[in-house]
PDB file of C-alpha atoms in Angstrom:
ATOM      1  CA  MET A   1      76.281  95.306 115.956  1.00 46.00           C
ATOM      2  CA  ASP A   2      78.244  98.721 115.162  1.00 51.00           C
ATOM      3  CA  ARG A   3      81.816  98.500 115.630  1.00 56.00           C
ATOM      4  CA  GLU A   4      83.602 100.435 118.338  1.00 63.00           C
ATOM      5  CA  PRO A   5      85.285 103.780 117.292  1.00 59.00           C
ATOM      6  CA  GLY A   6      88.436 102.877 115.668  1.00 67.00           C
ATOM      7  CA  ALA A   7      87.914  98.897 115.392  1.00 80.00           C
ATOM      8  CA  PRO A   8      88.694  97.525 112.211  1.00 88.00           C
ATOM      9  CA  PRO A   9      86.530  95.891 110.225  1.00 92.00           C
ATOM     10  CA  PRO A  10      85.344  92.251 110.850  1.00 93.00           C
ATOM     11  CA  GLY A  11      87.629  90.740 107.890  1.00 96.00           C
ATOM     12  CA  VAL A  12      90.628  92.839 108.650  1.00 97.00           C
ATOM     13  CA  ALA A  13      90.110  92.061 112.802  1.00 97.00           C
ATOM     14  CA  ASP A  14      90.272  88.324 111.791  1.00 98.00           C
ATOM     15  CA  ALA A  15      93.134  88.591 109.380  1.00 98.00           C
ATOM     16  CA  LEU A  16      95.123  90.548 112.322  1.00 98.00           C
ATOM     17  CA  ALA A  17      93.976  87.915 114.632  1.00 98.00           C
ATOM     18  CA  ARG A  18      95.106  84.918 112.504  1.00 98.00           C
ATOM     19  CA  LEU A  19      98.527  86.752 111.890  1.00 98.00           C
ATOM     20  CA  GLY A  20      98.887  87.340 115.625  1.00 98.00           C
ATOM     21  CA  HIS A  21      98.369  83.661 116.302  1.00 98.00           C
ATOM     22  CA  LEU A  22     100.697  82.531 113.476  1.00 98.00           C
ATOM     23  CA  LEU A  23     103.530  84.582 114.848  1.00 97.00           C
ATOM     24  CA  GLU A  24     103.037  83.083 118.196  1.00 95.00           C
ATOM     25  CA  THR A  25     105.449  80.255 116.896  1.00 90.00           C
ATOM     26  CA  ALA A  26     109.112  80.708 116.811  1.00 85.00           C
ATOM     27  CA  ASP A  27     109.498  79.695 113.240  1.00 89.00           C
ATOM     28  CA  PRO A  28     106.006  80.685 111.734  1.00 96.00           C
ATOM     29  CA  PRO A  29     104.867  79.307 108.342  1.00 98.00           C
ATOM     30  CA  LEU A  30     105.751  81.865 105.449  1.00 98.00           C
ATOM     31  CA  ASP A  31     103.199  81.021 103.491  1.00 98.00           C
ATOM     32  CA  ALA A  32     100.216  81.376 106.167  1.00 98.00           C
ATOM     33  CA  ALA A  33     101.286  84.238 107.347  1.00 98.00           C
ATOM     34  CA  ALA A  34     102.187  86.219 103.794  1.00 98.00           C
ATOM     35  CA  LEU A  35      98.393  85.101 103.140  1.00 98.00           C
ATOM     36  CA  GLN A  36      96.870  86.678 106.030  1.00 98.00           C
ATOM     37  CA  ILE A  37      98.961  90.296 105.305  1.00 98.00           C
ATOM     38  CA  ALA A  38      97.085  89.775 101.713  1.00 98.00           C
ATOM     39  CA  ARG A  39      93.773  89.796 103.497  1.00 98.00           C
ATOM     40  CA  LEU A  40      94.217  93.146 104.877  1.00 97.00           C
ATOM     41  CA  ALA A  41      93.695  94.627 101.876  1.00 95.00           C
ATOM     42  CA  ASP A  42      91.087  91.999 100.469  1.00 96.00           C
ATOM     43  CA  PRO A  43      89.607  89.859 103.618  1.00 97.00           C
ATOM     44  CA  ASP A  44      87.575  87.316 101.265  1.00 97.00           C
ATOM     45  CA  ALA A  45      91.039  86.728  99.366  1.00 96.00           C
ATOM     46  CA  ASP A  46      90.620  82.613  98.922  1.00 97.00           C
ATOM     47  CA  VAL A  47      93.720  81.722 100.849  1.00 97.00           C
ATOM     48  CA  HIS A  48      93.094  77.822 100.624  1.00 97.00           C
ATOM     49  CA  ALA A  49      93.185  78.275  96.806  1.00 98.00           C
ATOM     50  CA  ALA A  50      96.329  79.941  97.243  1.00 98.00           C
ATOM     51  CA  LEU A  51      97.893  77.374  99.386  1.00 98.00           C
ATOM     52  CA  VAL A  52      96.375  74.757  96.518  1.00 98.00           C
ATOM     53  CA  GLU A  53      98.237  76.413  93.644  1.00 98.00           C
ATOM     54  CA  LEU A  54     101.675  76.420  95.581  1.00 98.00           C
ATOM     55  CA  ASP A  55     101.246  73.147  96.191  1.00 98.00           C
ATOM     56  CA  ARG A  56     100.625  72.517  92.157  1.00 98.00           C
ATOM     57  CA  LEU A  57     103.407  74.534  91.397  1.00 98.00           C
ATOM     58  CA  ALA A  58     105.923  72.262  93.276  1.00 98.00           C
ATOM     59  CA  VAL A  59     104.603  68.850  91.634  1.00 98.00           C
ATOM     60  CA  GLY A  60     107.399  67.596  89.551  1.00 98.00           C
ATOM     61  CA  VAL A  61     110.325  69.921  90.504  1.00 98.00           C
ATOM     62  CA  SER A  62     113.333  68.311  91.551  1.00 97.00           C
ATOM     63  CA  ASP A  63     116.168  70.983  91.769  1.00 97.00           C
ATOM     64  CA  VAL A  64     116.735  74.289  91.559  1.00 96.00           C
ATOM     65  CA  ASP A  65     117.274  74.652  87.842  1.00 96.00           C
ATOM     66  CA  GLY A  66     113.577  72.739  87.607  1.00 97.00           C
ATOM     67  CA  LEU A  67     112.266  75.329  89.960  1.00 98.00           C
ATOM     68  CA  ALA A  68     113.288  78.480  88.191  1.00 97.00           C
ATOM     69  CA  VAL A  69     111.894  76.801  84.738  1.00 97.00           C
ATOM     70  CA  ARG A  70     108.604  76.048  86.411  1.00 98.00           C
ATOM     71  CA  ILE A  71     107.964  79.354  87.719  1.00 98.00           C
ATOM     72  CA  PHE A  72     109.653  81.742  85.307  1.00 98.00           C
ATOM     73  CA  THR A  73     109.216  79.947  81.865  1.00 98.00           C
ATOM     74  CA  GLU A  74     106.288  77.492  82.405  1.00 98.00           C
ATOM     75  CA  GLU A  75     104.093  79.415  84.430  1.00 98.00           C
ATOM     76  CA  GLY A  76     105.290  83.014  83.542  1.00 98.00           C
ATOM     77  CA  PHE A  77     106.115  84.835  86.708  1.00 98.00           C
ATOM     78  CA  ALA A  78     107.732  88.251  86.226  1.00 97.00           C
ATOM     79  CA  GLY A  79     108.796  90.985  87.972  1.00 97.00           C
ATOM     80  CA  ASN A  80     105.980  94.185  87.326  1.00 97.00           C
ATOM     81  CA  ARG A  81     108.259  96.767  85.897  1.00 95.00           C
ATOM     82  CA  GLU A  82     105.378  98.781  84.645  1.00 96.00           C
ATOM     83  CA  ASP A  83     103.708  99.354  87.798  1.00 96.00           C
ATOM     84  CA  TYR A  84     106.225  98.444  90.584  1.00 94.00           C
ATOM     85  CA  TYR A  85     104.112 100.468  93.131  1.00 94.00           C
ATOM     86  CA  ASP A  86     100.861  98.509  92.618  1.00 96.00           C
ATOM     87  CA  PRO A  87      99.754  97.330  96.321  1.00 95.00           C
ATOM     88  CA  ARG A  88      98.636  93.960  94.445  1.00 96.00           C
ATOM     89  CA  ASN A  89     102.216  93.332  93.759  1.00 97.00           C
ATOM     90  CA  SER A  90     102.790  93.056  97.767  1.00 96.00           C
ATOM     91  CA  SER A  91      99.767  90.655  97.949  1.00 97.00           C
ATOM     92  CA  LEU A  92     100.903  86.976  97.810  1.00 98.00           C
ATOM     93  CA  VAL A  93      96.865  86.111  96.448  1.00 98.00           C
ATOM     94  CA  GLU A  94      97.280  88.371  93.534  1.00 98.00           C
ATOM     95  CA  VAL A  95     100.965  87.632  92.767  1.00 98.00           C
ATOM     96  CA  LEU A  96      99.784  83.906  92.420  1.00 98.00           C
ATOM     97  CA  ALA A  97      96.835  85.116  90.356  1.00 97.00           C
ATOM     98  CA  ARG A  98      98.361  87.771  88.117  1.00 97.00           C
ATOM     99  CA  ARG A  99     101.805  86.225  87.844  1.00 98.00           C
ATOM    100  CA  GLN A 100     103.463  89.751  88.602  1.00 97.00           C
ATOM    101  CA  GLY A 101     104.899  91.085  91.518  1.00 97.00           C
ATOM    102  CA  ILE A 102     108.005  92.624  93.083  1.00 97.00           C
ATOM    103  CA  PRO A 103     111.135  91.016  94.384  1.00 97.00           C
ATOM    104  CA  ILE A 104     110.017  89.803  98.033  1.00 97.00           C
ATOM    105  CA  THR A 105     106.655  88.623  97.293  1.00 98.00           C
ATOM    106  CA  LEU A 106     108.023  86.483  94.176  1.00 98.00           C
ATOM    107  CA  ALA A 107     110.775  85.149  96.619  1.00 98.00           C
ATOM    108  CA  VAL A 108     107.899  84.142  98.629  1.00 98.00           C
ATOM    109  CA  VAL A 109     106.557  82.234  95.676  1.00 98.00           C
ATOM    110  CA  VAL A 110     109.980  80.595  95.287  1.00 98.00           C
ATOM    111  CA  LEU A 111     110.457  80.007  98.840  1.00 98.00           C
ATOM    112  CA  GLU A 112     107.529  78.386  99.276  1.00 98.00           C
ATOM    113  CA  VAL A 113     107.409  76.365  96.010  1.00 98.00           C
ATOM    114  CA  GLY A 114     110.673  75.327  96.832  1.00 98.00           C
ATOM    115  CA  ARG A 115     110.237  74.042  99.906  1.00 98.00           C
ATOM    116  CA  ARG A 116     107.086  72.024  99.011  1.00 98.00           C
ATOM    117  CA  ALA A 117     109.557  70.219  96.131  1.00 98.00           C
ATOM    118  CA  GLY A 118     112.146  69.412  99.173  1.00 98.00           C
ATOM    119  CA  LEU A 119     114.720  72.049  97.942  1.00 98.00           C
ATOM    120  CA  ASP A 120     116.983  73.768 100.857  1.00 97.00           C
ATOM    121  CA  LEU A 121     116.311  77.694 100.301  1.00 98.00           C
ATOM    122  CA  GLU A 122     116.715  80.583 102.107  1.00 98.00           C
ATOM    123  CA  PRO A 123     116.095  84.225 101.941  1.00 98.00           C
ATOM    124  CA  VAL A 124     118.424  86.891 101.479  1.00 98.00           C
ATOM    125  CA  GLY A 125     117.301  90.364 102.428  1.00 95.00           C
ATOM    126  CA  MET A 126     120.017  92.377 100.529  1.00 95.00           C
ATOM    127  CA  PRO A 127     119.467  96.111 100.692  1.00 94.00           C
ATOM    128  CA  GLY A 128     117.322  97.468  97.457  1.00 93.00           C
ATOM    129  CA  HIS A 129     116.310  93.991  96.604  1.00 95.00           C
ATOM    130  CA  PHE A 130     115.441  90.706  98.100  1.00 97.00           C
ATOM    131  CA  LEU A 131     117.371  87.563  96.835  1.00 98.00           C
ATOM    132  CA  VAL A 132     116.791  83.686  97.375  1.00 98.00           C
ATOM    133  CA  HIS A 133     120.140  81.311  98.177  1.00 98.00           C
ATOM    134  CA  PRO A 134     120.093  77.957  97.606  1.00 97.00           C
ATOM    135  CA  ARG A 135     122.037  76.834 100.701  1.00 95.00           C
ATOM    136  CA  ASP A 136     125.735  75.558  99.953  1.00 89.00           C
ATOM    137  CA  SER A 137     125.874  76.938  96.392  1.00 94.00           C
ATOM    138  CA  GLY A 138     127.506  80.104  95.212  1.00 93.00           C
ATOM    139  CA  TRP A 139     124.607  81.127  93.508  1.00 96.00           C
ATOM    140  CA  TYR A 140     121.435  83.739  94.251  1.00 97.00           C
ATOM    141  CA  LEU A 141     118.022  83.733  92.774  1.00 98.00           C
ATOM    142  CA  ASP A 142     116.987  87.152  91.486  1.00 98.00           C
ATOM    143  CA  PRO A 143     113.018  86.401  91.823  1.00 98.00           C
ATOM    144  CA  PHE A 144     112.395  89.533  89.871  1.00 97.00           C
ATOM    145  CA  THR A 145     113.900  87.889  86.768  1.00 96.00           C
ATOM    146  CA  GLY A 146     114.463  84.484  87.641  1.00 96.00           C
ATOM    147  CA  ASP A 147     118.130  84.635  86.734  1.00 96.00           C
ATOM    148  CA  LEU A 148     121.069  83.005  88.797  1.00 96.00           C
ATOM    149  CA  LEU A 149     123.355  85.451  90.028  1.00 97.00           C
ATOM    150  CA  GLY A 150     127.014  85.363  91.177  1.00 96.00           C
ATOM    151  CA  LEU A 151     128.472  87.628  93.748  1.00 95.00           C
ATOM    152  CA  GLU A 152     129.937  90.159  91.193  1.00 95.00           C
ATOM    153  CA  ASP A 153     126.334  89.742  89.479  1.00 96.00           C
ATOM    154  CA  CYS A 154     124.940  90.349  93.396  1.00 96.00           C
ATOM    155  CA  GLU A 155     127.076  93.822  93.415  1.00 95.00           C
ATOM    156  CA  THR A 156     125.865  95.404  90.216  1.00 95.00           C
ATOM    157  CA  LEU A 157     122.317  94.630  91.317  1.00 96.00           C
ATOM    158  CA  PHE A 158     123.079  96.067  94.837  1.00 95.00           C
ATOM    159  CA  ARG A 159     124.439  99.489  93.003  1.00 95.00           C
ATOM    160  CA  ALA A 160     121.665  99.569  90.744  1.00 94.00           C
ATOM    161  CA  ALA A 161     118.988  99.107  93.360  1.00 93.00           C
ATOM    162  CA  THR A 162     119.939 101.424  95.969  1.00 93.00           C
ATOM    163  CA  GLY A 163     122.342 103.921  94.075  1.00 93.00           C
ATOM    164  CA  ALA A 164     125.424 103.174  96.162  1.00 91.00           C
ATOM    165  CA  GLY A 165     128.621 104.175  94.397  1.00 91.00           C
ATOM    166  CA  ARG A 166     132.076 102.870  94.394  1.00 88.00           C
ATOM    167  CA  ASP A 167     132.979 104.391  97.720  1.00 89.00           C
ATOM    168  CA  VAL A 168     130.474 101.845  99.374  1.00 91.00           C
ATOM    169  CA  PRO A 169     132.100  98.571  99.901  1.00 92.00           C
ATOM    170  CA  PHE A 170     129.976  95.399  98.835  1.00 92.00           C
ATOM    171  CA  HIS A 171     130.631  92.365 101.050  1.00 88.00           C
ATOM    172  CA  PRO A 172     129.017  88.969 101.796  1.00 87.00           C
ATOM    173  CA  ALA A 173     127.462  90.255 105.035  1.00 90.00           C
ATOM    174  CA  LEU A 174     124.997  91.875 102.746  1.00 94.00           C
ATOM    175  CA  LEU A 175     123.961  88.112 101.805  1.00 96.00           C
ATOM    176  CA  VAL A 176     123.281  86.861 104.935  1.00 94.00           C
ATOM    177  CA  PRO A 177     120.036  84.826 104.969  1.00 96.00           C
ATOM    178  CA  VAL A 178     117.226  86.448 107.210  1.00 97.00           C
ATOM    179  CA  SER A 179     114.313  84.908 109.051  1.00 96.00           C
ATOM    180  CA  THR A 180     110.384  84.617 108.279  1.00 97.00           C
ATOM    181  CA  GLN A 181     109.803  87.238 110.652  1.00 97.00           C
ATOM    182  CA  ALA A 182     112.377  89.678 108.988  1.00 96.00           C
ATOM    183  CA  VAL A 183     110.531  88.996 105.580  1.00 97.00           C
ATOM    184  CA  LEU A 184     106.870  89.696 106.729  1.00 98.00           C
ATOM    185  CA  VAL A 185     108.638  92.984 108.369  1.00 97.00           C
ATOM    186  CA  ARG A 186     109.852  93.764 105.016  1.00 96.00           C
ATOM    187  CA  MET A 187     106.811  92.955 103.189  1.00 97.00           C
ATOM    188  CA  LEU A 188     104.715  95.286 105.558  1.00 97.00           C
ATOM    189  CA  THR A 189     107.484  97.910 105.099  1.00 96.00           C
ATOM    190  CA  ASN A 190     106.981  98.004 101.536  1.00 95.00           C
ATOM    191  CA  LEU A 191     103.190  97.853 101.673  1.00 97.00           C
ATOM    192  CA  ARG A 192     103.504 101.118 104.602  1.00 97.00           C
ATOM    193  CA  LEU A 193     105.887 102.994 102.277  1.00 96.00           C
ATOM    194  CA  ILE A 194     103.135 102.439  99.149  1.00 96.00           C
ATOM    195  CA  HIS A 195     100.184 103.502 100.847  1.00 96.00           C
ATOM    196  CA  ARG A 196     101.684 106.093 102.557  1.00 96.00           C
ATOM    197  CA  ALA A 197     102.537 107.886  99.213  1.00 96.00           C
ATOM    198  CA  ALA A 198      99.305 107.407  97.841  1.00 95.00           C
ATOM    199  CA  GLY A 199      97.716 108.758 100.865  1.00 94.00           C
ATOM    200  CA  ARG A 200      95.351 105.362 101.412  1.00 94.00           C
ATOM    201  CA  VAL A 201      95.193 106.077 105.220  1.00 94.00           C
ATOM    202  CA  PRO A 202      93.014 102.956 106.062  1.00 93.00           C
ATOM    203  CA  GLU A 203      95.075 100.540 104.599  1.00 95.00           C
ATOM    204  CA  LEU A 204      98.138 101.918 105.751  1.00 97.00           C
ATOM    205  CA  ARG A 205      96.657 101.614 109.553  1.00 96.00           C
ATOM    206  CA  TRP A 206      96.014  97.900 108.932  1.00 97.00           C
ATOM    207  CA  VAL A 207      99.436  97.442 107.752  1.00 98.00           C
ATOM    208  CA  LEU A 208     100.886  99.216 110.533  1.00 98.00           C
ATOM    209  CA  GLU A 209      98.401  97.369 113.025  1.00 97.00           C
ATOM    210  CA  ALA A 210      99.886  93.950 111.762  1.00 98.00           C
ATOM    211  CA  ARG A 211     103.586  95.318 112.264  1.00 98.00           C
ATOM    212  CA  LEU A 212     102.724  95.797 116.068  1.00 97.00           C
ATOM    213  CA  LEU A 213     102.600  91.897 115.946  1.00 97.00           C
ATOM    214  CA  LEU A 214     106.542  91.598 114.696  1.00 97.00           C
ATOM    215  CA  PRO A 215     109.809  92.408 116.796  1.00 95.00           C
ATOM    216  CA  GLY A 216     111.663  95.894 116.227  1.00 96.00           C
ATOM    217  CA  VAL A 217     109.007  98.011 116.196  1.00 97.00           C
ATOM    218  CA  GLY A 218     110.242 101.777 116.264  1.00 97.00           C
ATOM    219  CA  ALA A 219     108.738 104.757 117.364  1.00 98.00           C
ATOM    220  CA  ASP A 220     108.239 106.491 113.737  1.00 97.00           C
ATOM    221  CA  GLU A 221     105.902 103.671 113.245  1.00 98.00           C
ATOM    222  CA  ILE A 222     103.991 104.207 116.427  1.00 98.00           C
ATOM    223  CA  VAL A 223     103.735 108.180 115.920  1.00 98.00           C
ATOM    224  CA  GLU A 224     102.416 107.092 112.010  1.00 98.00           C
ATOM    225  CA  LEU A 225      99.916 104.565 113.525  1.00 98.00           C
ATOM    226  CA  ALA A 226      98.362 107.014 115.887  1.00 97.00           C
ATOM    227  CA  ALA A 227      98.341 109.475 113.402  1.00 97.00           C
ATOM    228  CA  THR A 228      96.300 106.967 111.430  1.00 96.00           C
ATOM    229  CA  ARG A 229      93.639 106.404 114.126  1.00 94.00           C
ATOM    230  CA  GLY A 230      93.667 110.070 115.172  1.00 94.00           C
ATOM    231  CA  HIS A 231      92.761 111.329 111.659  1.00 91.00           C
ATOM    232  CA  ARG A 232      89.704 109.166 111.690  1.00 89.00           C
ATOM    233  CA  GLY A 233      88.400 110.826 115.060  1.00 91.00           C
ATOM    234  CA  ASP A 234      89.815 108.175 117.426  1.00 93.00           C
ATOM    235  CA  TYR A 235      91.986 110.753 119.624  1.00 95.00           C
ATOM    236  CA  LEU A 236      91.662 108.495 122.452  1.00 94.00           C
ATOM    237  CA  GLY A 237      92.878 105.108 120.988  1.00 94.00           C
ATOM    238  CA  ALA A 238      96.042 107.177 119.441  1.00 96.00           C
ATOM    239  CA  ALA A 239      96.964 108.510 122.740  1.00 97.00           C
ATOM    240  CA  ARG A 240      96.470 105.426 124.480  1.00 96.00           C
ATOM    241  CA  LEU A 241      98.633 103.560 121.915  1.00 97.00           C
ATOM    242  CA  LEU A 242     101.528 106.278 122.275  1.00 97.00           C
ATOM    243  CA  ASP A 243     101.160 105.892 126.090  1.00 96.00           C
ATOM    244  CA  ASP A 244     101.674 102.175 125.846  1.00 97.00           C
ATOM    245  CA  TRP A 245     104.448 102.456 123.594  1.00 97.00           C
ATOM    246  CA  ALA A 246     106.258 105.182 125.699  1.00 97.00           C
ATOM    247  CA  ARG A 247     106.598 102.502 128.415  1.00 96.00           C
ATOM    248  CA  LYS A 248     107.665 100.109 126.104  1.00 96.00           C
ATOM    249  CA  LEU A 249     110.264 102.186 124.602  1.00 97.00           C
ATOM    250  CA  PRO A 250     111.764 104.204 127.375  1.00 96.00           C
ATOM    251  CA  ARG A 251     114.726 105.941 124.736  1.00 97.00           C
ATOM    252  CA  GLU A 252     111.346 107.385 123.142  1.00 98.00           C
ATOM    253  CA  ALA A 253     109.109 107.808 125.833  1.00 97.00           C
ATOM    254  CA  SER A 254     109.528 111.765 125.830  1.00 97.00           C
ATOM    255  CA  ARG A 255     108.856 111.830 122.250  1.00 97.00           C
ATOM    256  CA  LEU A 256     105.483 109.209 122.242  1.00 98.00           C
ATOM    257  CA  ALA A 257     104.035 111.204 125.427  1.00 96.00           C
ATOM    258  CA  ARG A 258     104.393 114.624 123.642  1.00 97.00           C
ATOM    259  CA  HIS A 259     102.618 113.181 120.360  1.00 97.00           C
ATOM    260  CA  GLY A 260     100.154 111.603 122.821  1.00 97.00           C
ATOM    261  CA  ARG A 261      99.540 115.055 124.601  1.00 96.00           C
ATOM    262  CA  ALA A 262      98.633 116.319 121.154  1.00 96.00           C
ATOM    263  CA  TRP A 263      96.095 113.892 120.205  1.00 97.00           C
ATOM    264  CA  ARG A 264      94.741 113.956 123.739  1.00 95.00           C
ATOM    265  CA  ALA A 265      94.000 117.904 123.238  1.00 95.00           C
ATOM    266  CA  HIS A 266      91.445 117.233 120.628  1.00 92.00           C
ATOM    267  CA  LEU A 267      89.175 115.720 123.179  1.00 87.00           C
ATOM    268  CA  ASN A 268      89.047 119.115 125.020  1.00 76.00           C
TER     269      ASN A 268
END
């Protein structure tokens, strides 16, 4: 049976549906949700094998030092410095297979292996660089390098990652833990920027469709998603999306309605 105009391929549709189901709970499982995000690019990715690998990595780990040794020394996980913006670095499936990633996906590996090992870890969305914090400690693990950082080290990393000068204060509020939903939003935001820069319109669309499933959607994301639909010939779908979100985002209603009229004009 032919797909409706603008409908995602069956595998992508399944990944979006499964992700939406996971996000119906107040505290969605990070590993399962991240794996469905990976399926947006590769619907046939072996999710079960990835979960089994996370289980295996946790065997015998009893503390944070042992966790770091297991992941970064014994198993060779590392940040991908040579091709940081390779979209595979943002796929949990690919990171587990290739042992390379960016801070946030490597953080997901650390968090999920640590959770299986019974360790009390929390994600920290420091601007510019994602970290993992062992609760009740003064240390922060850099998942890109495997190093344990103190506050001064975190400040140095923050300034290097963001380019912030000394006129920008650094304080502990930049190191507060974030929710699972916030981790997933940041993963999708990274993918959005990567696919946009590379001109990958279909991939960008599926990432933005997934973004709609999480809180805090902004008008810029809706306008961009509508454009990915419209540029594929789904003018009516683009306009309807904008109309729908004009009602949900009343402060942006005028702007969204204007874009909606522009896409409807293509139907004339």
